[in-house]
Short mmCIF file of C-alpha atoms and ligand atoms in Angstrom, two decimals:
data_model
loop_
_atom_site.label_atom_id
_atom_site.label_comp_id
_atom_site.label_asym_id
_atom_site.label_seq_id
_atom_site.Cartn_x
_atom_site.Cartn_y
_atom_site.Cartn_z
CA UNK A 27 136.92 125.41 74.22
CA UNK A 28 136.21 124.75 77.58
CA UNK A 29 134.72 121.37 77.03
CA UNK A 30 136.16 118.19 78.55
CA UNK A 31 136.18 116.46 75.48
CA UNK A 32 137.32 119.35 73.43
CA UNK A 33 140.95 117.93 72.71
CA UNK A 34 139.92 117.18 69.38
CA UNK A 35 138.01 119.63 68.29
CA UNK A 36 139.60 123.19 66.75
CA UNK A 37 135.97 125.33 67.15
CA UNK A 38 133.95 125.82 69.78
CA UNK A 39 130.75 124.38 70.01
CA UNK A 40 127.94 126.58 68.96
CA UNK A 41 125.46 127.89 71.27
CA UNK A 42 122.40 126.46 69.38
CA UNK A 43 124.61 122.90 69.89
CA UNK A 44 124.97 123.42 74.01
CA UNK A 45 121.01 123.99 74.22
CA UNK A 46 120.01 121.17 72.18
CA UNK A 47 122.53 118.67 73.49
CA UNK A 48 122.45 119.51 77.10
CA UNK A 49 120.50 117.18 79.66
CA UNK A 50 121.64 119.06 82.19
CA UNK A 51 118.26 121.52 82.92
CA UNK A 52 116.78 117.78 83.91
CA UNK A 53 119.40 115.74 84.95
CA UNK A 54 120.56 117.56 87.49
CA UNK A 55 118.02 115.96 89.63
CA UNK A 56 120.35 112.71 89.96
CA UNK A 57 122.87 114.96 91.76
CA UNK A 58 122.97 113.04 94.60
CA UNK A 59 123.07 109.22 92.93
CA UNK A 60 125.48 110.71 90.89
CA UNK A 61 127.46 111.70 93.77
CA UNK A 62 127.16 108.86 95.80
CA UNK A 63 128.39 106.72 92.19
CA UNK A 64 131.47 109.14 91.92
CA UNK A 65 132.27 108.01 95.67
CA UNK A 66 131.89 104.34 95.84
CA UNK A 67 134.05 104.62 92.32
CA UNK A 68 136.37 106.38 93.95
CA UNK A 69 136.65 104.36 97.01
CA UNK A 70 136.77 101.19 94.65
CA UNK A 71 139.68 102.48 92.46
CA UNK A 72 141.69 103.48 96.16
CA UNK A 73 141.18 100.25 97.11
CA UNK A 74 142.68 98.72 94.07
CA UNK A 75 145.87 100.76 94.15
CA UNK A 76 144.47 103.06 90.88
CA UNK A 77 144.08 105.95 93.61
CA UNK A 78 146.20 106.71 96.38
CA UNK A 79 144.35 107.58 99.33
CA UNK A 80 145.50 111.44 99.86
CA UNK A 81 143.54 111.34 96.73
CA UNK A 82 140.91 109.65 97.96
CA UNK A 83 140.37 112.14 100.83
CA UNK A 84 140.60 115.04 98.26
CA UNK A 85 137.98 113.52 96.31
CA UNK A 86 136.25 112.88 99.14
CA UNK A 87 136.07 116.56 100.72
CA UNK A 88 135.44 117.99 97.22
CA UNK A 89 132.27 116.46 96.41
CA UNK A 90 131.26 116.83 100.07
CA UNK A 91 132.07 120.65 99.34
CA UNK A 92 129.95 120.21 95.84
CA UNK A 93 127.07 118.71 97.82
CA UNK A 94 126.66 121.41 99.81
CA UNK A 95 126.50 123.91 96.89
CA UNK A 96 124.22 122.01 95.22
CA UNK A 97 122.27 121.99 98.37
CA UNK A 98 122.23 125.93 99.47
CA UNK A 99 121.74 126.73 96.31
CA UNK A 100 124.71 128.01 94.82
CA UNK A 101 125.78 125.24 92.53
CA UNK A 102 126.15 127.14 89.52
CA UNK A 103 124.37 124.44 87.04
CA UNK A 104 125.62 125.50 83.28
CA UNK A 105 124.03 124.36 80.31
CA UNK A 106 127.83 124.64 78.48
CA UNK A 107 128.42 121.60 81.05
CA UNK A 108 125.90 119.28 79.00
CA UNK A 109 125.43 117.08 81.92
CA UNK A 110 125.46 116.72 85.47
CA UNK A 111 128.24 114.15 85.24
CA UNK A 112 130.26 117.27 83.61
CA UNK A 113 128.90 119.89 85.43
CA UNK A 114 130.28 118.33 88.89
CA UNK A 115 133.58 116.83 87.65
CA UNK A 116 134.26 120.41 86.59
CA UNK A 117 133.63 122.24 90.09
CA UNK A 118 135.28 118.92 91.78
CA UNK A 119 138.51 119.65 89.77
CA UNK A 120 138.41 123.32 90.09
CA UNK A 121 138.10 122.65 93.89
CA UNK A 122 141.08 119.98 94.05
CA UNK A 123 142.83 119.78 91.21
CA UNK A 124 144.38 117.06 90.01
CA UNK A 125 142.61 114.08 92.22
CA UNK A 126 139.79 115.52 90.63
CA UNK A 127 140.70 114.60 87.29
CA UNK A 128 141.81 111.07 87.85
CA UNK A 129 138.08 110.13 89.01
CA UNK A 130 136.76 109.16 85.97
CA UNK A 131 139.42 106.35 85.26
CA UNK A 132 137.39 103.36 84.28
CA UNK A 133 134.60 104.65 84.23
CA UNK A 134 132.32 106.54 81.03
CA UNK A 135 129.31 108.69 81.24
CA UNK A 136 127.84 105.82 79.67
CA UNK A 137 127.71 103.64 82.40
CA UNK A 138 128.09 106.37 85.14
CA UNK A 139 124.21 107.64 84.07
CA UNK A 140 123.24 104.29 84.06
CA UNK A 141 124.04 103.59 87.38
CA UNK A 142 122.68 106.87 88.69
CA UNK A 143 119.61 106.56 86.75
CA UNK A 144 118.87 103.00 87.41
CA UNK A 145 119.15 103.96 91.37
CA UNK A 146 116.68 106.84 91.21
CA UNK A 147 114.27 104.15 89.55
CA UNK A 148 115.25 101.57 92.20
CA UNK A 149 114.17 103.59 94.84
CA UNK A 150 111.32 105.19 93.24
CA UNK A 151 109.38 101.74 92.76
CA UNK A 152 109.79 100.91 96.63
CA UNK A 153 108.81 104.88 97.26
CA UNK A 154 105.72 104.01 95.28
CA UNK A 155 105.28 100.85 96.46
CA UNK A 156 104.92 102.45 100.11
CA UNK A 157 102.57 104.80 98.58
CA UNK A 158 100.34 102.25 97.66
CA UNK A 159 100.45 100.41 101.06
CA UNK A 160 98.75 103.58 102.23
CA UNK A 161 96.30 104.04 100.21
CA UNK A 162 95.24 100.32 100.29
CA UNK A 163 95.03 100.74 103.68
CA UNK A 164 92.63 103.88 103.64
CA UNK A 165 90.39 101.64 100.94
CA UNK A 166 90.61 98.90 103.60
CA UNK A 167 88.92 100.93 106.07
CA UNK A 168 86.51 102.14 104.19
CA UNK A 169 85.44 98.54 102.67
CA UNK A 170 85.36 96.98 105.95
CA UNK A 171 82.28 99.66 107.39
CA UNK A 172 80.79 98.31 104.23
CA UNK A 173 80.60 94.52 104.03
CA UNK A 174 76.69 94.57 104.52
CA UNK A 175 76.18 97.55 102.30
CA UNK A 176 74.39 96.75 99.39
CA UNK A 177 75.19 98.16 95.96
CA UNK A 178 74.43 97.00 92.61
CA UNK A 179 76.90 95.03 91.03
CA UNK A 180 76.77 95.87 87.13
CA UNK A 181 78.14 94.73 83.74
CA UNK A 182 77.96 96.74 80.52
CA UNK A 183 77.01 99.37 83.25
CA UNK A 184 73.62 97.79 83.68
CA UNK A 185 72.22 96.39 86.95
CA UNK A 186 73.34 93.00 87.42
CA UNK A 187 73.54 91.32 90.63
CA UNK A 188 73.69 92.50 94.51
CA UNK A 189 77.33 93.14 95.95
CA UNK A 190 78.38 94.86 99.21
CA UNK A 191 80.08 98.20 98.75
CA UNK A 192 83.16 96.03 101.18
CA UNK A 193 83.47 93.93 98.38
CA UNK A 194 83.29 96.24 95.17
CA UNK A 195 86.22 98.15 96.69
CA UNK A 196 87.70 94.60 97.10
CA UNK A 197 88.29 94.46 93.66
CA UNK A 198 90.54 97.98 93.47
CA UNK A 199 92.58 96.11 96.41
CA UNK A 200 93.29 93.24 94.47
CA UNK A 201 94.30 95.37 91.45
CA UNK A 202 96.51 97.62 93.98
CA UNK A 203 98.01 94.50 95.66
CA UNK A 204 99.34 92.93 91.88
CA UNK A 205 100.95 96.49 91.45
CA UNK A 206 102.25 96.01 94.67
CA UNK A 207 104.01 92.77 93.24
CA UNK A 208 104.72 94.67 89.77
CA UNK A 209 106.95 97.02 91.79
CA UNK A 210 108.79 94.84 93.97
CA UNK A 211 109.32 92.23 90.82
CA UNK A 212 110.72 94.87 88.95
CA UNK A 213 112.76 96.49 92.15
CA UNK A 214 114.31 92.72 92.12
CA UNK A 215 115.20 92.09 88.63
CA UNK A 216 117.51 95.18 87.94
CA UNK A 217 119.08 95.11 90.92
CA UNK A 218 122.63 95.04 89.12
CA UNK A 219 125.26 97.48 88.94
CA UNK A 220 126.00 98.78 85.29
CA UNK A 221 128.95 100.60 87.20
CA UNK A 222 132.47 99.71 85.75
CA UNK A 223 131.24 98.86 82.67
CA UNK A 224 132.69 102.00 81.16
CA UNK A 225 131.79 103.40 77.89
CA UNK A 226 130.82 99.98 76.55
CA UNK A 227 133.43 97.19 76.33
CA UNK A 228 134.64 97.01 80.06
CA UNK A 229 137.90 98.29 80.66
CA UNK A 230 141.89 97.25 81.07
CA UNK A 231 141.99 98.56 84.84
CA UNK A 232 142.07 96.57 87.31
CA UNK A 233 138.74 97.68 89.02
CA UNK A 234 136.57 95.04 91.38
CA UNK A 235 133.02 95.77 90.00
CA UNK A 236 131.55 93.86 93.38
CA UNK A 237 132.71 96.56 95.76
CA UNK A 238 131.79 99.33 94.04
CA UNK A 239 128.44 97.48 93.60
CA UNK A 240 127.88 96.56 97.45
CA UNK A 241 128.74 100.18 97.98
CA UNK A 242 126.13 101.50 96.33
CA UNK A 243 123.91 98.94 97.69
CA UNK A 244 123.29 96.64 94.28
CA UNK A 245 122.62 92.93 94.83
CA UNK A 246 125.00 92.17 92.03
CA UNK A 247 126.99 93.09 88.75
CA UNK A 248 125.87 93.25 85.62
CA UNK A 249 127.00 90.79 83.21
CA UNK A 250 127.06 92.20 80.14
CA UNK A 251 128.66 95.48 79.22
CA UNK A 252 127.39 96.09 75.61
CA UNK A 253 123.71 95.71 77.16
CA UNK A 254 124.09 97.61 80.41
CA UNK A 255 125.14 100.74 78.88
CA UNK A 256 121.68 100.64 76.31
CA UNK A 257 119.96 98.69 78.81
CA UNK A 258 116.63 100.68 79.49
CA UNK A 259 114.65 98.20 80.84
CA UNK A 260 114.34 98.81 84.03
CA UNK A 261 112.83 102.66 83.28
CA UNK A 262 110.29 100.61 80.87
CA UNK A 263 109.70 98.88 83.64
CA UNK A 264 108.73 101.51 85.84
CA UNK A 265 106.63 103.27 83.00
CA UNK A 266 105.04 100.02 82.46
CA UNK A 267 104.40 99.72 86.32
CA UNK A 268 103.09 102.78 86.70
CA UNK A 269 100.99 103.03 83.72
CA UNK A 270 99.28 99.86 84.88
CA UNK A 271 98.76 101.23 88.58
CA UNK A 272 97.25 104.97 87.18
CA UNK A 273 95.01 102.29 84.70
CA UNK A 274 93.61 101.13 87.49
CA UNK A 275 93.37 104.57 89.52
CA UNK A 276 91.22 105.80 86.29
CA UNK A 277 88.67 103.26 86.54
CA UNK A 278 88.51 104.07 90.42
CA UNK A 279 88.43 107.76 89.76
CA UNK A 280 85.53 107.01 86.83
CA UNK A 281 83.45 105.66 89.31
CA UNK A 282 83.88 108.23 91.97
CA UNK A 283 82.88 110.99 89.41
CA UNK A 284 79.83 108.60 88.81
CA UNK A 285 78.73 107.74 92.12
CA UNK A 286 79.19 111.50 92.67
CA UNK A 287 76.42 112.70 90.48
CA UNK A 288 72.80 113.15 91.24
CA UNK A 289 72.13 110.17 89.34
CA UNK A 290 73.94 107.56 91.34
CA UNK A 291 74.17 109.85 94.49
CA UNK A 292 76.40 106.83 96.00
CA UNK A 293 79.53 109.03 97.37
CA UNK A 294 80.02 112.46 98.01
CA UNK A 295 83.51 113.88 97.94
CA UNK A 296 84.55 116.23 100.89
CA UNK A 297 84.88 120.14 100.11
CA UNK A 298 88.55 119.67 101.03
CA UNK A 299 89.06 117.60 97.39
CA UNK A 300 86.23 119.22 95.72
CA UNK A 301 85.87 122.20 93.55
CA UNK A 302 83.70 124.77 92.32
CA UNK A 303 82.66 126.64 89.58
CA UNK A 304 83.06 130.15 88.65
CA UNK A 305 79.71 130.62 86.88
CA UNK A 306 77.59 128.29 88.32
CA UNK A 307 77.33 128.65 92.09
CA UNK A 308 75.63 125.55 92.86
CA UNK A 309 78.71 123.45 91.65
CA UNK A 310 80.61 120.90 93.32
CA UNK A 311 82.97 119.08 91.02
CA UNK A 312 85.13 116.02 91.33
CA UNK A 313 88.47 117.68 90.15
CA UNK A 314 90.68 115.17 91.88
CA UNK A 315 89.40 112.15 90.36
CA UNK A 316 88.85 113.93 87.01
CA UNK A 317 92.60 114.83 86.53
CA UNK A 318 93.92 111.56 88.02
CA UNK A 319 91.69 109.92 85.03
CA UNK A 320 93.41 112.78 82.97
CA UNK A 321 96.91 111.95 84.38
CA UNK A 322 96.59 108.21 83.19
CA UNK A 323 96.94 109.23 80.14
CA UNK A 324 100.23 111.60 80.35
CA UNK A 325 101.55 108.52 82.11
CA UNK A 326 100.72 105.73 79.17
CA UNK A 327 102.50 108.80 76.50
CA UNK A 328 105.78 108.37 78.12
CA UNK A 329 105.87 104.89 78.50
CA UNK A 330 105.18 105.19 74.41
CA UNK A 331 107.69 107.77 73.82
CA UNK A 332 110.89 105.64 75.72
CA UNK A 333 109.16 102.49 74.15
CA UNK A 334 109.61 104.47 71.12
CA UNK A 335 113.11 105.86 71.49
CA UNK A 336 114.15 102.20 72.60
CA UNK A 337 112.88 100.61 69.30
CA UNK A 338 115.89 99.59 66.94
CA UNK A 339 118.67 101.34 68.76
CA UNK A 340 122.15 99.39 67.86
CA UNK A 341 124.20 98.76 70.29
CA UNK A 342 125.71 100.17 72.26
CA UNK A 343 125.20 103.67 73.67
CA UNK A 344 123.34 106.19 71.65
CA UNK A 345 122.39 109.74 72.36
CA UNK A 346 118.74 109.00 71.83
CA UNK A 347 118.57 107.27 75.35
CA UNK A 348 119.31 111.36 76.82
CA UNK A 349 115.63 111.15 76.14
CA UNK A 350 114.92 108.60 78.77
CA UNK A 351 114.64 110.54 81.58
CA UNK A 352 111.79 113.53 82.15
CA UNK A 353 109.11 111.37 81.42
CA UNK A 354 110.39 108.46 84.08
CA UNK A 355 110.35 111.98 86.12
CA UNK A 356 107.40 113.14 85.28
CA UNK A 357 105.75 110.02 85.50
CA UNK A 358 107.04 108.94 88.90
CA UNK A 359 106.31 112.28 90.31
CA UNK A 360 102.40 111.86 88.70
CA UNK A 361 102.45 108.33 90.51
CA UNK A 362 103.63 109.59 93.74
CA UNK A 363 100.91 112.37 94.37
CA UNK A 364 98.29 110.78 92.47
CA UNK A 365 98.61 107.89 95.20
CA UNK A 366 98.57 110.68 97.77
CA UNK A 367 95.65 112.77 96.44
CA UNK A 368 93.42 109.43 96.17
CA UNK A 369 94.24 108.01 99.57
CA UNK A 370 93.08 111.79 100.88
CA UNK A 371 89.72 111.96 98.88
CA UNK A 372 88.92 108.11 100.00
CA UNK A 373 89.66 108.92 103.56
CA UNK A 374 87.19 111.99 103.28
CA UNK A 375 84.81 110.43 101.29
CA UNK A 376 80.94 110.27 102.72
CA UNK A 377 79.45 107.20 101.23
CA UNK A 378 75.78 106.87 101.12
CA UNK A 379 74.34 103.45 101.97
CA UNK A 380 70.65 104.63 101.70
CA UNK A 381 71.23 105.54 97.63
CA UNK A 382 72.96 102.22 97.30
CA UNK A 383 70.38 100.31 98.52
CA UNK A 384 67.43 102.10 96.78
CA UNK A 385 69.74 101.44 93.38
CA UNK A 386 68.96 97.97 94.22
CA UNK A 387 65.80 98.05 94.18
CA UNK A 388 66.11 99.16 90.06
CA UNK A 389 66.63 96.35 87.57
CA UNK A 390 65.29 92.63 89.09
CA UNK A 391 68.68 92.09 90.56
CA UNK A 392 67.42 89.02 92.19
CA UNK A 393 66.63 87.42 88.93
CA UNK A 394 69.58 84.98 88.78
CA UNK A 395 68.12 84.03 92.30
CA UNK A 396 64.81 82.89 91.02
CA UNK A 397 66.28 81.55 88.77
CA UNK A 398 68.30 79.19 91.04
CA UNK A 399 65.80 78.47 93.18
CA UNK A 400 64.02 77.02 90.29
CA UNK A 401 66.94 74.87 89.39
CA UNK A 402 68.23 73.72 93.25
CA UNK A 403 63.91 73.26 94.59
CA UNK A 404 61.86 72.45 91.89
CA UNK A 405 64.88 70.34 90.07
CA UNK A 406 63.65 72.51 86.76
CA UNK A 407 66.86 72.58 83.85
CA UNK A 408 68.28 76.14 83.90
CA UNK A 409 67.38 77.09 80.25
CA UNK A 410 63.59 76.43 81.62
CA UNK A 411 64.49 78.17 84.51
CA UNK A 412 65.97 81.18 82.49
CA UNK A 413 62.80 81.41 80.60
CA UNK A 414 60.26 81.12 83.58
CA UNK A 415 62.23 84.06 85.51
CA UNK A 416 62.23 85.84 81.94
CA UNK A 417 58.31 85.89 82.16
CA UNK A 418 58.25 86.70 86.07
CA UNK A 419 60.66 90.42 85.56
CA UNK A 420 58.08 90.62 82.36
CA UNK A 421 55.24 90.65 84.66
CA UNK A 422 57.16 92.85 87.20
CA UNK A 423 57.87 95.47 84.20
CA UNK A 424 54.30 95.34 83.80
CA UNK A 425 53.60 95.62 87.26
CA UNK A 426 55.93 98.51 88.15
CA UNK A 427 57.74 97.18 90.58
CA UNK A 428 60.77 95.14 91.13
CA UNK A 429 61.09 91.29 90.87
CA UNK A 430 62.25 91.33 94.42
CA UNK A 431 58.63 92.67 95.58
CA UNK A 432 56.30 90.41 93.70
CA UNK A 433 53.80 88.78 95.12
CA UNK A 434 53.81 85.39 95.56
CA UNK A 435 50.86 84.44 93.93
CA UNK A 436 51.98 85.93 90.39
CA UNK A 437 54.99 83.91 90.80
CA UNK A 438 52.78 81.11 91.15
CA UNK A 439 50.13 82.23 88.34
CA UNK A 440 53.74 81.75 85.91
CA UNK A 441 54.79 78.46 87.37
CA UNK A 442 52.75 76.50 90.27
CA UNK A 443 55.80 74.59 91.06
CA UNK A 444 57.01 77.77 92.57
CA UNK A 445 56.23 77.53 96.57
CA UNK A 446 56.73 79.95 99.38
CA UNK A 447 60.39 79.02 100.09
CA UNK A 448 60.83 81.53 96.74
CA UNK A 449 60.68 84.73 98.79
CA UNK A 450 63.66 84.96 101.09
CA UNK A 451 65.29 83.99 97.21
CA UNK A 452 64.18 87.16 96.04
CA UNK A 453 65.34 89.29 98.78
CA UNK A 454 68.16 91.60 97.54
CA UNK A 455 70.33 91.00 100.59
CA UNK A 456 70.19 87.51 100.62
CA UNK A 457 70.90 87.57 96.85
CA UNK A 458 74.06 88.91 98.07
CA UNK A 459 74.84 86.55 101.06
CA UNK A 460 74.02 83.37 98.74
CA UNK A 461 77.29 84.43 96.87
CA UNK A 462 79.49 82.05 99.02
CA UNK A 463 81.96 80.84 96.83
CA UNK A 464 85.30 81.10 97.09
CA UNK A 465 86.15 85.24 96.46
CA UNK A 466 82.10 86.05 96.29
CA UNK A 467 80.46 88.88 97.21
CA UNK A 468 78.68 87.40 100.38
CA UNK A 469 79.56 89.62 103.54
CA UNK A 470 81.48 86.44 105.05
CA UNK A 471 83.61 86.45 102.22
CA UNK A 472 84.08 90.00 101.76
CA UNK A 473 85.46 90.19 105.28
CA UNK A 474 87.79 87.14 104.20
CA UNK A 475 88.81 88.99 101.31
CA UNK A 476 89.80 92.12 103.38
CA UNK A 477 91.87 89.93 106.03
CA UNK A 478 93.81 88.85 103.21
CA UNK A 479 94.58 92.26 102.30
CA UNK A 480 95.24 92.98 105.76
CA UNK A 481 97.39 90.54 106.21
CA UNK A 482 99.36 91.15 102.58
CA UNK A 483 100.14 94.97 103.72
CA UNK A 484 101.50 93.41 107.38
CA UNK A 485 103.79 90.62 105.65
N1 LIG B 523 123.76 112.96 79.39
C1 LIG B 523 123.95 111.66 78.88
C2 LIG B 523 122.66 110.86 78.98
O1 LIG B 523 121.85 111.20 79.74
C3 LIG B 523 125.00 110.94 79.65
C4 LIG B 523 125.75 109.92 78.83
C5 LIG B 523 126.51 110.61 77.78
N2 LIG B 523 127.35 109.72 77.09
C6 LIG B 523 127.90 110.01 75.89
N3 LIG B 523 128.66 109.11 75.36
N4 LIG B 523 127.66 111.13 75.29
O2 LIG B 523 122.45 109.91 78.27
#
């Protein structure tokens, strides 16, 4: 009957109960937002007259005392406690008596987890947020050795037209950069206290939600109690976030594991963040990329799971929302060294220019060129122009080689209109430095592209 909410209850809860019920294996990990809540409450109800302040100052030492259990290690975390919120009121009043048990006036569990879990999630998305601001920065360095490098650019994974390796990382910038934004949006938009707002109806006291809000570093109050204490949003949010951000770290990590094999030959990973095999001695395997393509998918199964516990909840405060937490955990502490891991594999990467640029030389990827040419010199209508290049990569199939080493007489044997001018069309790296449009491929635009970057990580 040692439970602080056992006044109405004549049996004991059951063992089987304590194990299912308790949160307090996990949540203990809020100790110190839960903490810091407990003293900017307790500072807030001084200053109100609801606390003296030789109560205050008892509070005050006690949870310092209880911090430094928790931190040596001798915090004796119980399961019987159910929750961290529990667990340290308990050792706070066996410390100080009394004082200790007047802390929790107008205030609930409901909206004392909500504040301490809606900090840990504040802070996490600027956390991760600085984690990606270092790994775009690695990818920047990288990209800018490689704004003349030529790869082939590909859709439906077939040879399309000629990029620079500068500018194919590009893209994974961009990506990174609106995660970036994700992040901070969502850092902004539940930036309210839910403290105050009690179990779910606000309470009689006369409490000033503002300073215990400005204490704890909020931007502002919540406004409406009945949502704040259900209000889950903001650890959607961050599942959301992150899913998108380890979305995007897959399709990186896919094409690392591609360019790593013999058949693109594009990249090889250091033997730092490689692995080998225990049969097969030859073996050098792209582990790191291969679980952070793995990990994506951990990552989208608890953003489903709270999605799912969320879903047709009444109002107010339910016990289903215990369930929000070790997947946020899990999933933040994925995000945090999958960003890690990838910025350390990128750094050591070797990249291979010489395998990119004999790629090019597979699959006519000049063809939209000639086809161009035919359009902007010999003023033909693009459909004709489609067909004519059609026939030329025909006669380079049959030829063996590639469209950008035909001759120019063949060209000429297809269409006579065709002059001379047609060969620096064909060449693969001009293919690439015709793309001048605004955010194309052309090495002058690449090297825009990574200012802008640049410039986005220093603002
Ligand atoms: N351990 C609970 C949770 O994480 C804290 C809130 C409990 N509130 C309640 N009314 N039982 O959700």
């Amino acid at each position: 009957m040692d439970k602080m909410w056992s006044g109405r209850f004549s049996a004991s809860a059951s063992d089987l109960l304590d194990q299912f019920n308790a949160s307090i294996m996990f949540d203990r990990k809020l100790y110190r937002e839960d903490i810091e809540g407990s003293l900017a409450h307790a500072t807030m109800l001084e200053h109100q007259g609801i606390l003296t302040s030789q109560e205050l100052e008892e509070i005050k030492g006690g949870l310092a005392q209880v911090t430094q259990e928790i931190e040596s290690g001798t915090f004796e975390w119980k399961i019987s406690d159910e929750d961290l919120h529990m667990g340290i009121e308990k050792r706070l009043t066996a410390l100080i008596g009394d004082a200790g048990k007047k802390l929790h006036t107008a205030r609930s569990r409901n909206d004392q987890i909500a504040t301490d879990f809606r900090r840990y999630v504040l802070k996490k998305n600027l956390e991760i947020v600085e984690g990606l601001k270092y790994l775009m920065q690695e990818v920047i360095v990288v990209a800018e050795k490689h704004t003349e490098t030529l790869i082939p650019g590909m859709t439906h994974l077939q040879h399309a037209q000629p990029i620079n390796f500068g500018f194919h990382l590009g893209a994974y910038l961009a990506m990174f950069k609106r995660d970036i934004e994700r992040f901070e949006d969502s850092y902004k938009r539940n930036n309210v206290s839910p403290l105050g707002c009690a179990a779910l109806a606000g309470t009689p006291h006369k409490i000033d939600r503002e300073l215990s809000a400005s204490l704890l570093g909020f931007e502002s109050v919540s406004i409406n109690c009945l949502d704040t204490v259900s209000d889950r949003d903001f650890a959607l949010e961050i599942l959301f976030n992150i899913s998108t951000m380890m979305m995007h770290i897959s399709r990186l990590s896919e094409e690392i594991i591609m360019w790593s094999s013999y058949e693109f030959g594009f990249v090889e990973l250091s033997d730092e963040y490689s692995t080998g095999s225990s049969i097969m001695p030859q073996k050098k395997n792209p582990d790191v990329p291969e679980l952070l393509r793995g990990k994506t998918g951990r990552v989208f199964g608890s953003l489903m799971g709270l999605l799912t516990v969320m879903k047709g909840l009444p109002l107010a405060y339910n016990k289903d929302t215990q369930e929000d937490k070790e997947g946020v955990f899990d999933a933040v502490e994925t995000a945090q060294i999958s960003l890690e891991i990838l910025k350390e594999a990128i750094k050591t990467m070797q990249v291979k220019p010489e395998n990119m640029k004999n790629a090019c030389k597979i699959g006519h990827l000049s063809a939209t060129d000639l086809a161009d040419y035919l359009v902007e010199k010999c003023g033909i209508p693009f459909r004709e122009a489609h067909f004519i290049t059609g026939k030329a990569v025909a006669k380079s199939e049959e030829l063996g080689i590639d469209l950008s080493d035909i001759a120019l007489e063949e060209l000429q044997a297809i269409d006579s209109r065709i002059d001379e001018d047609v060969l620096s069309f064909l060449s693969i790296k001009n293919s690439m430095n015709a793309r001048t449009s605004q955010g194309g491929t052309s090495s002058l635009r690449t090297k825009e592209q990574l200012i802008y970057f640049k410039n986005f990580l220093e603002a």
